CSV table of C-alpha atoms and ligand atoms in Angstrom, one decimal:
chain,number,residue,atom,x,y,z
Z,12,MET,CA,-4.0,-1.3,-8.1
Z,13,LYS,CA,-1.4,-3.4,-9.9
Z,14,MET,CA,-1.8,-7.0,-10.9
Z,15,GLN,CA,-1.0,-9.5,-13.5
Z,16,VAL,CA,-3.3,-9.8,-16.5
Z,17,ASN,CA,-3.7,-12.0,-19.4
Z,18,LYS,CA,-0.8,-11.2,-21.6
Z,19,GLN,CA,-2.9,-11.3,-24.7
Z,20,MET,CA,-5.0,-8.6,-23.4
Z,21,ALA,CA,-2.2,-6.4,-22.4
Z,22,LYS,CA,-0.6,-6.7,-25.8
Z,23,SER,CA,-3.6,-6.1,-27.9
Z,24,ASN,CA,-5.5,-3.8,-25.8
Z,25,ILE,CA,-4.0,-0.5,-24.7
Z,26,PRO,CA,-0.4,0.3,-24.5
Z,27,THR,CA,0.7,1.7,-21.1
Z,28,LYS,CA,3.7,3.7,-20.3
Z,29,ALA,CA,4.7,1.6,-17.3
Z,30,SER,CA,4.4,-1.9,-18.5
Z,31,GLN,CA,2.8,-3.9,-21.2
Z,32,GLU,CA,2.2,-6.9,-19.0
Z,33,PHE,CA,0.8,-5.2,-15.9
Z,34,ARG,CA,-1.8,-2.5,-16.0
Z,35,ASN,CA,-1.9,0.1,-13.3
Z,36,PHE,CA,-5.5,1.3,-13.1
Z,37,PRO,CA,-7.1,4.1,-11.2
Z,38,MET,CA,-10.3,3.4,-9.3
Z,39,VAL,CA,-12.9,5.8,-7.9
Z,40,PRO,CA,-11.2,6.8,-4.6
Z,41,ARG,CA,-14.4,7.9,-2.8
Z,42,VAL,CA,-17.9,6.6,-2.9
Z,43,VAL,CA,-21.0,7.2,-0.8
Z,44,TYR,CA,-23.8,4.6,-1.0
Z,45,GLY,CA,-27.4,4.5,0.2
Z,46,VAL,CA,-30.9,5.7,-0.1
Z,47,GLY,CA,-31.0,9.5,0.5
Z,48,SER,CA,-27.2,9.8,0.3
Z,49,PHE,CA,-27.6,12.5,-2.5
Z,50,ASP,CA,-28.1,15.0,0.4
Z,51,THR,CA,-24.5,14.5,1.5
Z,52,LEU,CA,-23.3,16.3,-1.7
Z,53,GLY,CA,-23.1,19.8,-0.1
Z,54,ASP,CA,-20.8,18.6,2.7
Z,55,ILE,CA,-18.7,16.6,0.2
Z,56,LEU,CA,-18.2,19.6,-2.0
Z,57,MET,CA,-17.5,22.2,0.7
Z,58,PRO,CA,-13.8,21.4,1.3
Z,59,LYS,CA,-13.3,21.2,-2.5
Z,60,ARG,CA,-14.4,24.7,-3.1
Z,61,LYS,CA,-11.3,26.8,-4.0
Z,62,HIS,CA,-13.0,30.2,-3.4
Z,63,SER,CA,-16.2,32.0,-4.2
Z,64,GLU,CA,-15.1,32.8,-7.8
Z,65,ALA,CA,-14.4,29.2,-8.6
Z,66,PRO,CA,-17.9,27.6,-9.1
Z,67,MET,CA,-19.2,24.1,-8.9
Z,68,ILE,CA,-20.8,23.3,-12.2
Z,69,TYR,CA,-23.6,20.8,-12.2
Z,70,VAL,CA,-24.4,19.2,-15.5
Z,71,VAL,CA,-27.8,17.6,-15.0
Z,72,ASP,CA,-30.1,15.6,-17.3
Z,73,ASP,CA,-32.9,17.9,-18.3
Z,74,VAL,CA,-35.4,15.2,-17.5
Z,75,PHE,CA,-35.1,16.6,-13.9
Z,76,GLU,CA,-36.1,20.2,-14.9
Z,77,ASN,CA,-38.7,21.5,-12.5
Z,78,THR,CA,-38.4,18.5,-10.2
Z,79,GLU,CA,-37.5,18.3,-6.5
Z,80,LEU,CA,-34.0,17.0,-7.3
Z,81,ILE,CA,-33.0,20.4,-8.7
Z,82,ASN,CA,-33.9,22.1,-5.4
Z,83,ARG,CA,-31.8,19.5,-3.5
Z,84,ILE,CA,-28.6,20.5,-5.5
Z,85,PRO,CA,-26.3,22.4,-3.1
Z,86,SER,CA,-25.8,25.4,-5.5
Z,87,ILE,CA,-24.2,28.4,-3.7
Z,88,PHE,CA,-22.0,31.4,-4.6
Z,89,CYS,CA,-21.7,31.6,-8.3
Z,90,ASP,CA,-22.3,27.8,-8.9
Z,91,GLN,CA,-24.1,27.0,-12.1
Z,92,ILE,CA,-26.6,24.3,-12.9
Z,93,ILE,CA,-26.6,23.4,-16.7
Z,94,LEU,CA,-29.5,21.2,-17.8
Z,95,ILE,CA,-28.7,19.0,-20.8
Z,96,SER,CA,-30.8,16.6,-22.9
Z,97,ALA,CA,-29.8,13.0,-23.0
Z,98,ASN,CA,-31.7,12.4,-26.2
Z,99,GLU,CA,-28.5,12.2,-28.1
Z,100,GLU,CA,-25.3,10.6,-26.9
Z,101,PRO,CA,-22.4,13.0,-26.1
Z,102,LYS,CA,-20.4,14.6,-28.9
Z,103,THR,CA,-16.9,16.0,-28.9
Z,104,GLU,CA,-18.2,19.4,-30.2
Z,105,GLN,CA,-20.8,19.5,-27.4
Z,106,VAL,CA,-18.0,19.1,-24.9
Z,107,ASP,CA,-15.9,21.8,-26.6
Z,108,ALA,CA,-18.9,24.2,-26.6
Z,109,LEU,CA,-19.6,23.6,-22.9
Z,110,VAL,CA,-15.9,24.2,-22.0
Z,111,SER,CA,-15.8,27.5,-24.0
Z,112,MET,CA,-19.0,28.6,-22.3
Z,113,ILE,CA,-17.6,27.9,-18.9
Z,114,LYS,CA,-14.3,29.6,-19.6
Z,115,GLU,CA,-16.0,32.7,-21.0
Z,116,LYS,CA,-18.4,33.0,-18.1
Z,117,PHE,CA,-16.1,32.6,-15.2
Z,118,THR,CA,-12.8,34.3,-14.4
Z,119,GLU,CA,-11.5,31.2,-12.6
Z,120,LEU,CA,-11.5,27.6,-13.5
Z,121,PRO,CA,-14.4,25.7,-11.7
Z,122,SER,CA,-13.7,24.0,-8.4
Z,123,GLY,CA,-15.6,21.0,-9.6
Z,124,ILE,CA,-17.8,19.4,-12.2
Z,125,ILE,CA,-20.7,17.3,-11.0
Z,126,GLY,CA,-22.5,15.0,-13.5
Z,127,ILE,CA,-26.1,14.0,-12.5
Z,128,GLY,CA,-27.9,11.6,-14.9
Z,129,GLY,CA,-27.3,8.4,-16.9
Z,130,GLY,CA,-24.2,7.4,-18.9
Z,131,THR,CA,-24.7,10.4,-21.2
Z,132,LEU,CA,-24.5,13.0,-18.5
Z,133,LEU,CA,-21.8,11.1,-16.6
Z,134,ASP,CA,-19.6,11.0,-19.7
Z,135,LEU,CA,-20.2,14.7,-20.5
Z,136,ALA,CA,-19.1,15.6,-17.0
Z,137,LYS,CA,-16.0,13.5,-17.2
Z,138,ALA,CA,-15.1,15.0,-20.6
Z,139,VAL,CA,-15.7,18.6,-19.6
Z,140,ALA,CA,-13.6,18.1,-16.5
Z,141,ILE,CA,-10.7,16.9,-18.7
Z,142,MET,CA,-11.0,19.5,-21.4
Z,143,LEU,CA,-11.1,22.4,-18.9
Z,144,THR,CA,-7.4,21.8,-18.2
Z,145,ASN,CA,-6.2,20.2,-21.5
Z,146,LYS,CA,-5.7,22.2,-24.7
Z,147,GLY,CA,-7.5,21.7,-28.0
Z,148,SER,CA,-10.7,19.8,-28.8
Z,149,ALA,CA,-12.0,16.7,-27.1
Z,150,SER,CA,-11.6,14.9,-30.4
Z,151,ASP,CA,-7.8,15.2,-30.0
Z,152,TYR,CA,-8.0,12.9,-27.0
Z,153,GLN,CA,-10.3,10.1,-28.3
Z,154,GLY,CA,-8.1,7.0,-27.8
Z,155,TRP,CA,-5.9,5.6,-25.1
Z,156,ASP,CA,-3.8,7.6,-22.7
Z,157,LEU,CA,-3.6,10.8,-24.7
Z,158,VAL,CA,-4.6,13.1,-21.8
Z,159,ASN,CA,-1.5,14.5,-20.1
Z,160,LYS,CA,-2.9,17.0,-17.5
Z,161,GLN,CA,-4.9,16.4,-14.4
Z,162,SER,CA,-8.6,17.1,-14.9
Z,163,ILE,CA,-10.8,19.3,-12.7
Z,164,TYR,CA,-12.2,17.6,-9.6
Z,165,HIS,CA,-15.3,15.7,-10.8
Z,166,VAL,CA,-18.2,13.9,-9.2
Z,167,GLY,CA,-20.5,11.3,-10.8
Z,168,ILE,CA,-24.1,10.8,-9.6
Z,169,PRO,CA,-26.0,8.1,-11.6
Z,170,THR,CA,-29.8,8.4,-11.9
Z,171,ILE,CA,-30.2,5.2,-14.0
Z,172,SER,CA,-28.2,2.0,-13.6
Z,173,GLY,CA,-26.3,-0.2,-16.0
Z,174,THR,CA,-23.6,1.4,-18.0
Z,175,GLY,CA,-20.8,1.3,-15.4
Z,176,ALA,CA,-19.8,4.8,-16.5
Z,177,GLU,CA,-19.7,5.7,-12.8
Z,178,VAL,CA,-16.6,3.5,-12.3
Z,179,SER,CA,-14.9,3.4,-15.7
Z,180,ARG,CA,-11.8,5.2,-16.9
Z,181,THR,CA,-13.5,6.2,-20.2
Z,182,THR,CA,-15.9,8.7,-21.5
Z,183,VAL,CA,-17.5,7.6,-24.8
Z,184,LEU,CA,-17.9,10.4,-27.3
Z,185,MET,CA,-19.1,10.8,-30.9
Z,186,GLY,CA,-16.4,12.7,-32.7
Z,187,PRO,CA,-16.1,14.0,-36.3
Z,188,GLU,CA,-14.3,10.8,-37.4
Z,189,LYS,CA,-15.2,8.2,-34.8
Z,190,LYS,CA,-17.2,7.1,-31.8
Z,191,LEU,CA,-14.5,6.4,-29.3
Z,192,GLY,CA,-13.8,7.0,-25.6
Z,193,ILE,CA,-11.2,9.3,-24.0
Z,194,ASN,CA,-9.6,6.5,-22.0
Z,195,SER,CA,-7.2,7.9,-19.4
Z,196,ASP,CA,-6.2,7.9,-15.8
Z,197,TYR,CA,-7.7,11.4,-15.4
Z,198,THR,CA,-11.1,10.3,-16.7
Z,199,THR,CA,-12.2,8.3,-13.6
Z,200,PHE,CA,-14.4,10.2,-11.2
Z,201,ASP,CA,-12.9,11.6,-8.0
Z,202,GLN,CA,-16.1,10.9,-6.1
Z,203,VAL,CA,-19.3,8.9,-6.8
Z,204,ILE,CA,-22.6,9.1,-5.0
Z,205,LEU,CA,-24.8,6.0,-5.3
Z,206,ASP,CA,-28.3,6.8,-4.2
Z,207,PRO,CA,-30.7,4.1,-5.5
Z,208,ASP,CA,-33.7,6.4,-5.1
Z,209,LEU,CA,-32.5,8.7,-7.8
Z,210,THR,CA,-33.5,6.0,-10.3
Z,211,VAL,CA,-37.2,5.9,-9.2
Z,212,GLY,CA,-38.6,7.7,-12.2
Z,213,VAL,CA,-36.8,5.7,-15.0
Z,214,PRO,CA,-39.3,4.5,-17.7
Z,215,LYS,CA,-39.6,0.8,-17.9
Z,216,GLU,CA,-38.1,0.2,-21.3
Z,217,GLN,CA,-35.2,2.5,-20.6
Z,218,TRP,CA,-34.6,0.7,-17.3
Z,219,PHE,CA,-34.5,-2.6,-19.3
Z,220,TYR,CA,-32.2,-1.3,-22.1
Z,221,THR,CA,-29.6,0.3,-19.7
Z,222,GLY,CA,-29.9,-2.6,-17.4
Z,223,MET,CA,-29.1,-5.0,-20.3
Z,224,ASP,CA,-26.0,-3.0,-21.0
Z,225,CYS,CA,-24.8,-4.2,-17.6
Z,226,PHE,CA,-26.0,-7.8,-18.2
Z,227,ILE,CA,-24.2,-7.8,-21.6
Z,228,HIS,CA,-21.0,-6.4,-20.0
Z,229,CYS,CA,-21.1,-9.5,-17.7
Z,230,ILE,CA,-21.7,-12.0,-20.5
Z,231,GLU,CA,-19.0,-10.5,-22.7
Z,232,SER,CA,-16.5,-10.3,-19.9
Z,233,LEU,CA,-17.1,-13.7,-18.5
Z,234,ASN,CA,-17.0,-15.4,-21.9
Z,235,GLY,CA,-14.0,-13.5,-23.1
Z,236,THR,CA,-10.5,-14.8,-23.7
Z,237,PHE,CA,-9.1,-11.9,-21.6
Z,238,LEU,CA,-10.9,-13.2,-18.5
Z,239,ASN,CA,-8.9,-13.3,-15.3
Z,240,ALA,CA,-9.7,-13.7,-11.6
Z,241,PHE,CA,-10.1,-10.0,-11.1
Z,242,SER,CA,-12.7,-9.6,-13.8
Z,243,LYS,CA,-14.4,-12.8,-13.0
Z,244,SER,CA,-15.0,-12.0,-9.4
Z,245,TYR,CA,-16.8,-8.7,-10.3
Z,246,GLY,CA,-18.5,-10.2,-13.4
Z,247,GLU,CA,-20.0,-13.1,-11.5
Z,248,LYS,CA,-21.4,-10.9,-8.7
Z,249,SER,CA,-22.8,-8.5,-11.3
Z,250,LEU,CA,-24.4,-11.4,-13.2
Z,251,GLU,CA,-26.0,-12.8,-10.1
Z,252,LEU,CA,-27.5,-9.4,-9.3
Z,253,CYS,CA,-28.8,-9.0,-12.8
Z,254,LYS,CA,-30.5,-12.4,-12.6
Z,255,GLU,CA,-32.2,-11.4,-9.4
Z,256,VAL,CA,-33.3,-8.1,-10.8
Z,257,PHE,CA,-34.5,-9.3,-14.2
Z,258,LEU,CA,-35.7,-12.8,-13.6
Z,259,LYS,CA,-37.0,-12.9,-10.0
Z,260,ASP,CA,-39.9,-11.1,-8.4
Z,261,ILE,CA,-38.3,-8.7,-5.9
Z,262,GLU,CA,-39.4,-5.5,-4.3
Z,263,ALA,CA,-38.9,-2.3,-6.4
Z,264,SER,CA,-36.6,-0.7,-3.8
Z,265,ASP,CA,-34.5,-3.9,-3.5
Z,266,SER,CA,-34.3,-4.1,-7.3
Z,267,ARG,CA,-33.1,-0.5,-7.6
Z,268,GLU,CA,-30.3,-1.1,-5.0
Z,269,LYS,CA,-29.3,-4.4,-6.7
Z,270,LEU,CA,-29.1,-3.0,-10.2
Z,271,MET,CA,-27.0,0.0,-9.0
Z,272,MET,CA,-24.5,-2.4,-7.5
Z,273,ALA,CA,-24.7,-4.7,-10.5
Z,274,SER,CA,-23.7,-1.7,-12.7
Z,275,TRP,CA,-20.8,-0.9,-10.5
Z,276,HIS,CA,-19.5,-4.5,-10.5
Z,277,GLY,CA,-20.1,-4.9,-14.2
Z,278,GLY,CA,-18.1,-1.8,-14.9
Z,279,MET,CA,-15.3,-3.1,-12.6
Z,280,SER,CA,-15.3,-6.4,-14.4
Z,281,ILE,CA,-14.6,-4.9,-17.8
Z,282,ALA,CA,-11.9,-2.6,-16.5
Z,283,TYR,CA,-9.6,-5.5,-16.4
Z,284,SER,CA,-10.9,-7.3,-19.4
Z,285,GLN,CA,-12.9,-6.1,-22.4
Z,286,VAL,CA,-16.4,-6.2,-23.9
Z,287,GLY,CA,-17.2,-8.3,-27.0
Z,288,VAL,CA,-19.3,-8.9,-30.1
Z,289,ALA,CA,-22.5,-7.1,-29.1
Z,290,HIS,CA,-20.6,-3.9,-28.2
Z,291,ALA,CA,-18.5,-4.0,-31.3
Z,292,MET,CA,-21.6,-4.3,-33.5
Z,293,SER,CA,-23.6,-1.8,-31.4
Z,294,TYR,CA,-20.9,0.8,-32.0
Z,295,GLY,CA,-21.6,0.4,-35.8
Z,296,LEU,CA,-25.3,0.9,-35.2
Z,297,GLY,CA,-24.6,4.0,-33.1
Z,298,TYR,CA,-22.2,5.5,-35.5
Z,299,VAL,CA,-24.3,5.1,-38.7
Z,300,LEU,CA,-27.8,5.3,-37.3
Z,301,GLY,CA,-27.4,7.1,-34.0
Z,302,VAL,CA,-28.9,4.1,-32.2
Z,303,LYS,CA,-28.3,4.5,-28.5
Z,304,HIS,CA,-25.9,2.2,-26.6
Z,305,GLY,CA,-28.3,0.3,-24.4
Z,306,ILE,CA,-31.0,-0.5,-27.0
Z,307,GLY,CA,-28.3,-1.0,-29.7
Z,308,ASN,CA,-26.7,-3.7,-27.5
Z,309,CYS,CA,-30.0,-5.4,-27.1
Z,310,LEU,CA,-30.8,-5.3,-30.9
Z,311,VAL,CA,-27.5,-7.0,-31.6
Z,312,PHE,CA,-27.4,-9.4,-28.7
Z,313,GLN,CA,-30.7,-11.2,-29.6
Z,314,TYR,CA,-28.9,-12.6,-32.7
Z,315,LEU,CA,-25.7,-13.7,-31.0
Z,316,GLU,CA,-26.6,-17.2,-29.9
Z,317,GLU,CA,-23.6,-18.5,-31.9
Z,318,PHE,CA,-21.2,-16.6,-29.6
Z,319,TYR,CA,-23.1,-16.5,-26.3
Z,320,PRO,CA,-25.7,-19.3,-26.3
Z,321,GLU,CA,-26.5,-19.3,-22.6
Z,322,GLY,CA,-26.4,-15.5,-22.4
Z,323,VAL,CA,-28.9,-15.2,-25.3
Z,324,GLN,CA,-31.2,-17.7,-23.6
Z,325,LEU,CA,-31.2,-15.7,-20.4
Z,326,PHE,CA,-31.7,-12.5,-22.3
Z,327,ASN,CA,-34.8,-13.9,-24.1
Z,328,ALA,CA,-36.2,-15.0,-20.8
Z,329,MET,CA,-35.7,-11.5,-19.5
Z,330,LEU,CA,-37.4,-9.9,-22.5
Z,331,GLU,CA,-40.3,-12.2,-22.0
Z,332,LYS,CA,-40.7,-11.6,-18.3
Z,333,HIS,CA,-40.8,-7.9,-18.8
Z,334,ASN,CA,-42.9,-7.9,-22.0
Z,335,ILE,CA,-40.3,-6.0,-23.9
Z,336,VAL,CA,-40.7,-6.1,-27.7
Z,337,LEU,CA,-37.6,-4.9,-29.5
Z,338,PRO,CA,-38.1,-2.7,-32.6
Z,339,LYS,CA,-37.6,-4.4,-36.0
Z,340,GLY,CA,-36.4,-3.3,-39.4
Z,341,ILE,CA,-33.8,-0.9,-38.0
Z,342,CYS,CA,-31.3,-1.8,-40.8
Z,343,SER,CA,-33.8,-2.4,-43.6
Z,344,LYS,CA,-33.3,0.9,-45.3
Z,345,LEU,CA,-29.6,1.1,-45.2
Z,346,THR,CA,-27.7,1.8,-48.4
Z,347,ASP,CA,-24.8,-0.5,-49.3
Z,348,SER,CA,-22.3,2.2,-48.4
Z,349,GLU,CA,-24.0,2.8,-45.0
Z,350,MET,CA,-23.9,-1.0,-44.4
Z,351,ASN,CA,-20.3,-1.1,-45.3
Z,352,THR,CA,-19.4,1.7,-42.9
Z,353,MET,CA,-21.3,-0.1,-40.1
Z,354,VAL,CA,-19.3,-3.2,-40.8
Z,355,THR,CA,-16.1,-1.3,-41.0
Z,356,VAL,CA,-16.7,0.5,-37.7
Z,357,ALA,CA,-17.6,-2.8,-36.0
Z,358,LEU,CA,-14.6,-4.7,-37.3
Z,359,GLY,CA,-12.4,-1.8,-36.3
Z,360,MET,CA,-12.9,-2.7,-32.7
Z,361,ALA,CA,-10.0,-5.2,-32.7
Z,362,PRO,CA,-9.6,-5.6,-28.9
Z,363,LEU,CA,-13.3,-6.5,-28.5
Z,364,TRP,CA,-13.1,-9.2,-31.2
Z,365,GLU,CA,-9.9,-10.6,-29.8
Z,366,ASN,CA,-11.5,-10.8,-26.4
Z,367,ALA,CA,-14.6,-12.4,-27.8
Z,368,LEU,CA,-13.0,-14.9,-30.3
Z,369,GLY,CA,-9.3,-15.1,-29.5
Z,370,GLU,CA,-6.2,-14.1,-31.4
Z,371,GLN,CA,-7.5,-15.8,-34.6
Z,372,TRP,CA,-10.7,-13.8,-34.6
Z,373,LYS,CA,-10.3,-12.8,-38.3
Z,374,THR,CA,-10.7,-16.5,-39.3
Z,375,ILE,CA,-14.0,-16.7,-37.5
Z,376,ILE,CA,-15.7,-13.4,-38.4
Z,377,ASN,CA,-15.9,-11.5,-41.7
Z,378,PRO,CA,-17.8,-8.7,-43.3
Z,379,GLU,CA,-20.4,-11.1,-44.8
Z,380,LYS,CA,-21.2,-12.6,-41.5
Z,381,LEU,CA,-21.6,-9.2,-39.8
Z,382,LYS,CA,-23.9,-8.0,-42.7
Z,383,ALA,CA,-26.1,-11.1,-42.3
Z,384,ILE,CA,-26.5,-10.3,-38.6
Z,385,TYR,CA,-27.2,-6.6,-39.2
Z,386,GLN,CA,-29.8,-7.5,-41.9
Z,387,LYS,CA,-31.8,-9.4,-39.2
Z,388,ILE,CA,-31.9,-6.3,-37.0
X,15,NAD,P1,-28.8,7.9,-20.9
X,15,NAD,O1,-28.0,8.7,-20.0
X,15,NAD,O2,-28.6,8.2,-22.3
X,15,NAD,O3,-30.3,8.2,-20.5
X,15,NAD,C1,-31.3,7.4,-21.1
X,15,NAD,C2,-32.7,8.1,-20.8
X,15,NAD,O4,-33.1,7.9,-19.5
X,15,NAD,C3,-32.7,9.5,-21.1
X,15,NAD,O5,-33.9,9.9,-21.8
X,15,NAD,C4,-32.7,10.1,-19.7
X,15,NAD,O6,-33.2,11.4,-19.7
X,15,NAD,C5,-33.5,9.1,-19.0
X,15,NAD,N1,-33.2,9.1,-17.5
X,15,NAD,C6,-32.1,9.0,-16.8
X,15,NAD,N2,-32.3,9.0,-15.5
X,15,NAD,C7,-33.6,9.1,-15.3
X,15,NAD,C8,-34.5,9.1,-14.2
X,15,NAD,N3,-34.0,9.0,-12.9
X,15,NAD,N4,-35.8,9.3,-14.4
X,15,NAD,C9,-36.3,9.4,-15.6
X,15,NAD,N5,-35.6,9.3,-16.7
X,15,NAD,C10,-34.2,9.2,-16.6
X,15,NAD,O7,-28.7,6.4,-20.6
X,15,NAD,P2,-27.6,5.4,-20.3
X,15,NAD,O8,-28.0,4.1,-20.9
X,15,NAD,O9,-27.3,5.4,-18.8
X,15,NAD,O10,-26.3,5.9,-21.0
X,15,NAD,C11,-25.9,5.7,-22.3
X,15,NAD,C12,-24.6,6.4,-22.6
X,15,NAD,O11,-23.6,5.9,-21.7
X,15,NAD,C13,-24.1,6.2,-24.0
X,15,NAD,O12,-23.7,7.5,-24.5
X,15,NAD,C14,-22.9,5.3,-23.9
X,15,NAD,O13,-22.0,5.6,-24.9
X,15,NAD,C15,-22.5,5.6,-22.5
X,15,NAD,N6,-21.7,4.6,-21.9
X,15,NAD,C16,-20.5,4.9,-21.2
X,15,NAD,C17,-19.8,4.0,-20.6
X,15,NAD,C18,-18.5,4.4,-19.9
X,15,NAD,O14,-17.8,3.6,-19.4
X,15,NAD,N7,-18.2,5.7,-19.9
X,15,NAD,C19,-20.2,2.7,-20.6
X,15,NAD,C20,-21.3,2.3,-21.2
X,15,NAD,C21,-22.1,3.3,-21.9
X,16,ZN,ZN1,-21.9,-1.1,-22.6
């Protein structure tokens, strides 16, 4: 996939080896879609098995412990299922620990890593697949194009829709110094299975928060200065689907299918552009207070009418339709130094600000303005 992009974006965003002006992105090369398609996993993995000593490792959200889904996982030979909690977002040290454990337990490198869950588990699976073949700690690779060795074959199977982690070339990790993704050509999944029925049990509020991640991806991409026809085409489709899911009365099964495809398109839209103000500020909330990505974006987005007037109006209508009441007073007990860290983390996301406000973003936004928004949250 090679195409011309907004020069501004290429300059300010991520340096590439091949060209500053054209970005050459990987895409997920194989995808299965449809209700019940999870059961194709065994057949998909079979030809990828190196031999019986090289296991498939399934990293699965522990919300599925003792559920029927675990019994449907095609675990054979010395394959291992590792249940992991998604209560906290993935950390570099957690990735390092998983990699050491796998290396100690097995004589051979795994044949594959399969992530089953939301953005948290998908990101963990991507990071583990990279770190099994690359030396050092996952924190050494937080940034852009720092990975130099091919990762282990990895498969992503989302069980909640919205983040776009199933299509993206990043895995967002909390490290010792920063919350930042491992952005690389080796991060993208080799295979994705989209089975809308896996999202059946998602609690309503979580459905909304993760779904709004997708909606906000669309708004930030479509209103950004990096916008181009590639991103626009995906962003518009995703936004249309989000409106159907969150503003119309449609069947639950229809809604699950549409949100899964909205997430996919939303992720594709930001691949060739960038996110914006809500994501920059949500990173600050996540870093200082551990607020999770989906809800963090919502907490910020409600106060961004200055930047995204139509988007915030739609967002309020969605909140109202689904009777979602966002928590308040999140930043009320912050010390000055914590507030300053939050602002610094947010302002550190230069490409996001440049996408949102243009090259002159520093003349529009400043620490005081950010503080005022955080204080409302
Ligand atoms: P999540 O994975 O953190 O899960 C949220 C909650 O939903 C958890 O409690 C989980 O157990 C539960 N859950 C998931 N599937 C369920 C199901 N089918 N039934 C019942 N409960 C279920 O949520 P998320 O919003 O998908 O992911 C957030 C993470 O994604 C963050 O760490 C964020 O940084 C990351 N992210 C990554 C990218 C990327 O491109 N890599 C993009 C956006 C966000
Ligand atoms: Zn997001």
